[in-house]
Amino acid sequence: MRQTKSFTVNRDGDEVTYQCTQLGAWDGSKALIRAQKIAVSGINGLDALIQAMTPEDFDYFSHLFAKATMVTYQNDHGKTVKKSLHEVFDVFFSGQYFEMVQWLVFCLGQDFGKFFFLIQNEGEKIKLAWTNGAGKSADTAPETPDSSADA
């Protein structure tokens, strides 16, 4: 199931709340492959992923996650407004670049944080399992001493 998580920031005395829903598997898997290609070996947190992004990558992830985010804020008349971030992105983050990066890191963490954590901490086990035959088909499995003696 897709989870929605929220975080709140203070913008000039007013609270702004972002409700970020995880991407579906189709969009998420494409984004994961792109994020993985950007990630440097031994990535040290999602902030390193942001630093390694090109402007095109940043635009891609911003558009993708903005469609999955609702933002609640006070408009100029003091009324509470809840809108799709994709609908208001350009004007909403104008001059608020630190907040934009906070939001994007939050979204990346929600969708891919567990993956990057597991790869970082379990990567050697995955590589070992793969090279020991877990990732090979039955007809390319390594020979065992018993099977070579039967031939």
Protein backbone atom coordinates (compact mmCIF):
# COMPACT_ATOMS: atom_id res chain seq x y z
CA MET A 1 0.00 0.00 0.00
CA ARG A 2 1.15 3.52 -0.74
CA GLN A 3 1.83 5.47 2.42
CA THR A 4 1.39 9.20 2.93
CA LYS A 5 3.71 10.98 5.30
CA SER A 6 3.74 14.63 6.31
CA PHE A 7 6.23 17.17 7.44
CA THR A 8 5.74 20.78 8.46
CA VAL A 9 8.01 23.79 8.11
CA ASN A 10 7.67 27.32 9.41
CA ARG A 11 7.60 29.91 6.64
CA ASP A 12 7.62 33.48 7.88
CA GLY A 13 5.59 32.56 10.97
CA ASP A 14 3.07 30.39 9.11
CA GLU A 15 3.04 26.61 9.03
CA VAL A 16 3.34 24.87 5.68
CA THR A 17 2.53 21.16 5.66
CA TYR A 18 3.54 18.78 2.90
CA GLN A 19 1.66 15.49 2.57
CA CYS A 20 3.77 13.27 0.35
CA THR A 21 2.33 10.02 -0.98
CA GLN A 22 4.70 7.29 -2.08
CA LEU A 23 4.97 6.80 -5.81
CA GLY A 24 3.25 3.84 -7.40
CA ALA A 25 5.49 0.99 -8.47
CA TRP A 26 5.56 1.99 -12.17
CA ASP A 27 6.74 5.56 -11.58
CA GLY A 28 8.74 4.57 -8.53
CA SER A 29 10.77 1.88 -10.27
CA LYS A 30 11.70 4.24 -13.12
CA ALA A 31 12.69 6.92 -10.62
CA LEU A 32 14.66 4.40 -8.57
CA ILE A 33 16.74 3.41 -11.60
CA ARG A 34 17.44 7.07 -12.31
CA ALA A 35 18.31 7.75 -8.67
CA GLN A 36 20.57 4.71 -8.57
CA LYS A 37 22.47 5.93 -11.65
CA ILE A 38 22.97 9.33 -9.99
CA ALA A 39 24.04 7.88 -6.65
CA VAL A 40 27.75 7.78 -6.07
CA SER A 41 29.40 4.63 -4.77
CA GLY A 42 29.07 4.50 -1.00
CA ILE A 43 26.42 7.21 -0.95
CA ASN A 44 26.36 9.01 2.37
CA GLY A 45 22.71 9.94 2.70
CA LEU A 46 20.14 11.36 0.37
CA ASP A 47 21.75 14.80 0.48
CA ALA A 48 24.64 13.31 -1.54
CA LEU A 49 22.09 12.23 -4.14
CA ILE A 50 20.83 15.82 -4.43
CA GLN A 51 24.40 17.12 -4.82
CA ALA A 52 25.06 14.66 -7.64
CA MET A 53 21.93 15.61 -9.62
CA THR A 54 22.01 17.55 -12.86
CA PRO A 55 19.44 20.32 -13.37
CA GLU A 56 17.52 17.89 -15.61
CA ASP A 57 17.47 15.27 -12.85
CA PHE A 58 16.28 17.85 -10.33
CA ASP A 59 13.45 18.89 -12.67
CA TYR A 60 12.47 15.25 -13.27
CA PHE A 61 12.24 14.42 -9.56
CA SER A 62 10.55 17.73 -8.71
CA HIS A 63 7.80 17.20 -11.31
CA LEU A 64 7.36 13.56 -10.32
CA PHE A 65 7.09 14.15 -6.57
CA ALA A 66 5.09 17.39 -6.88
CA LYS A 67 2.30 15.33 -8.47
CA ALA A 68 2.31 13.09 -5.37
CA THR A 69 2.33 15.95 -2.83
CA MET A 70 -0.44 18.02 -1.31
CA VAL A 71 0.57 21.26 0.38
CA THR A 72 -1.44 23.08 3.05
CA TYR A 73 -0.66 26.74 3.72
CA GLN A 74 -2.20 30.12 4.56
CA ASN A 75 -2.96 32.29 1.53
CA ASP A 76 -2.53 36.09 1.49
CA HIS A 77 -5.99 36.49 3.07
CA GLY A 78 -5.25 34.16 6.01
CA LYS A 79 -7.37 31.34 4.63
CA THR A 80 -6.06 27.77 4.88
CA VAL A 81 -5.56 26.33 1.41
CA LYS A 82 -4.75 22.75 0.39
CA LYS A 83 -3.56 22.18 -3.17
CA SER A 84 -1.54 19.81 -5.28
CA LEU A 85 2.06 21.03 -5.13
CA HIS A 86 2.33 20.40 -8.87
CA GLU A 87 -0.36 23.03 -9.42
CA VAL A 88 1.45 25.77 -7.44
CA PHE A 89 5.09 24.62 -7.58
CA ASP A 90 6.58 27.53 -9.55
CA VAL A 91 5.15 30.32 -7.42
CA PHE A 92 5.13 28.36 -4.18
CA PHE A 93 8.89 27.76 -4.10
CA SER A 94 9.89 31.09 -5.65
CA GLY A 95 12.70 32.32 -3.40
CA GLN A 96 12.24 29.29 -1.10
CA TYR A 97 15.00 27.06 -2.47
CA PHE A 98 16.14 25.64 0.86
CA GLU A 99 12.58 24.58 1.59
CA MET A 100 12.31 23.09 -1.90
CA VAL A 101 15.39 20.93 -1.29
CA GLN A 102 14.03 19.91 2.16
CA TRP A 103 10.80 18.78 0.50
CA LEU A 104 12.59 16.88 -2.26
CA VAL A 105 14.94 15.11 0.19
CA PHE A 106 11.88 14.17 2.27
CA CYS A 107 10.17 12.65 -0.78
CA LEU A 108 13.30 10.82 -1.92
CA GLY A 109 13.73 9.47 1.60
CA GLN A 110 10.14 8.30 1.80
CA ASP A 111 10.34 6.43 -1.49
CA PHE A 112 13.98 5.31 -1.68
CA GLY A 113 15.53 5.77 1.76
CA LYS A 114 14.99 2.18 2.82
CA PHE A 115 16.39 0.91 -0.48
CA PHE A 116 19.59 2.98 -0.23
CA PHE A 117 19.97 2.06 3.44
CA LEU A 118 19.66 -1.64 2.67
CA ILE A 119 22.01 -1.45 -0.30
CA GLN A 120 24.56 0.44 1.77
CA ASN A 121 24.31 -1.98 4.70
CA GLU A 122 23.41 -5.23 2.98
CA GLY A 123 25.12 -4.69 -0.37
CA GLU A 124 27.94 -7.14 0.26
CA LYS A 125 25.45 -9.87 1.21
CA ILE A 126 23.48 -9.22 -1.98
CA LYS A 127 26.63 -9.34 -4.12
CA LEU A 128 27.80 -12.51 -2.40
CA ALA A 129 24.43 -14.22 -2.90
CA TRP A 130 24.40 -13.17 -6.56
CA THR A 131 27.93 -14.38 -7.27
CA ASN A 132 27.31 -17.66 -5.43
CA GLY A 133 24.61 -18.60 -7.87
CA ALA A 134 21.45 -17.10 -6.43
CA GLY A 135 21.20 -14.79 -9.42
CA LYS A 136 21.96 -17.44 -12.03
CA SER A 137 19.54 -19.67 -13.84
CA ALA A 138 19.59 -23.42 -13.25
CA ASP A 139 21.47 -24.16 -16.47
CA THR A 140 24.27 -21.71 -15.57
CA ALA A 141 24.58 -22.66 -11.89
CA PRO A 142 28.14 -23.36 -10.75
CA GLU A 143 29.23 -26.98 -10.70
CA THR A 144 29.52 -28.72 -7.37
CA PRO A 145 32.24 -31.31 -6.73
CA ASP A 146 29.60 -34.10 -6.81
CA SER A 147 28.08 -33.03 -10.15
CA SER A 148 31.46 -32.90 -11.96
CA ALA A 149 32.33 -36.45 -10.78
CA ASP A 150 29.09 -37.82 -12.33
CA ALA A 151 29.91 -36.52 -15.80
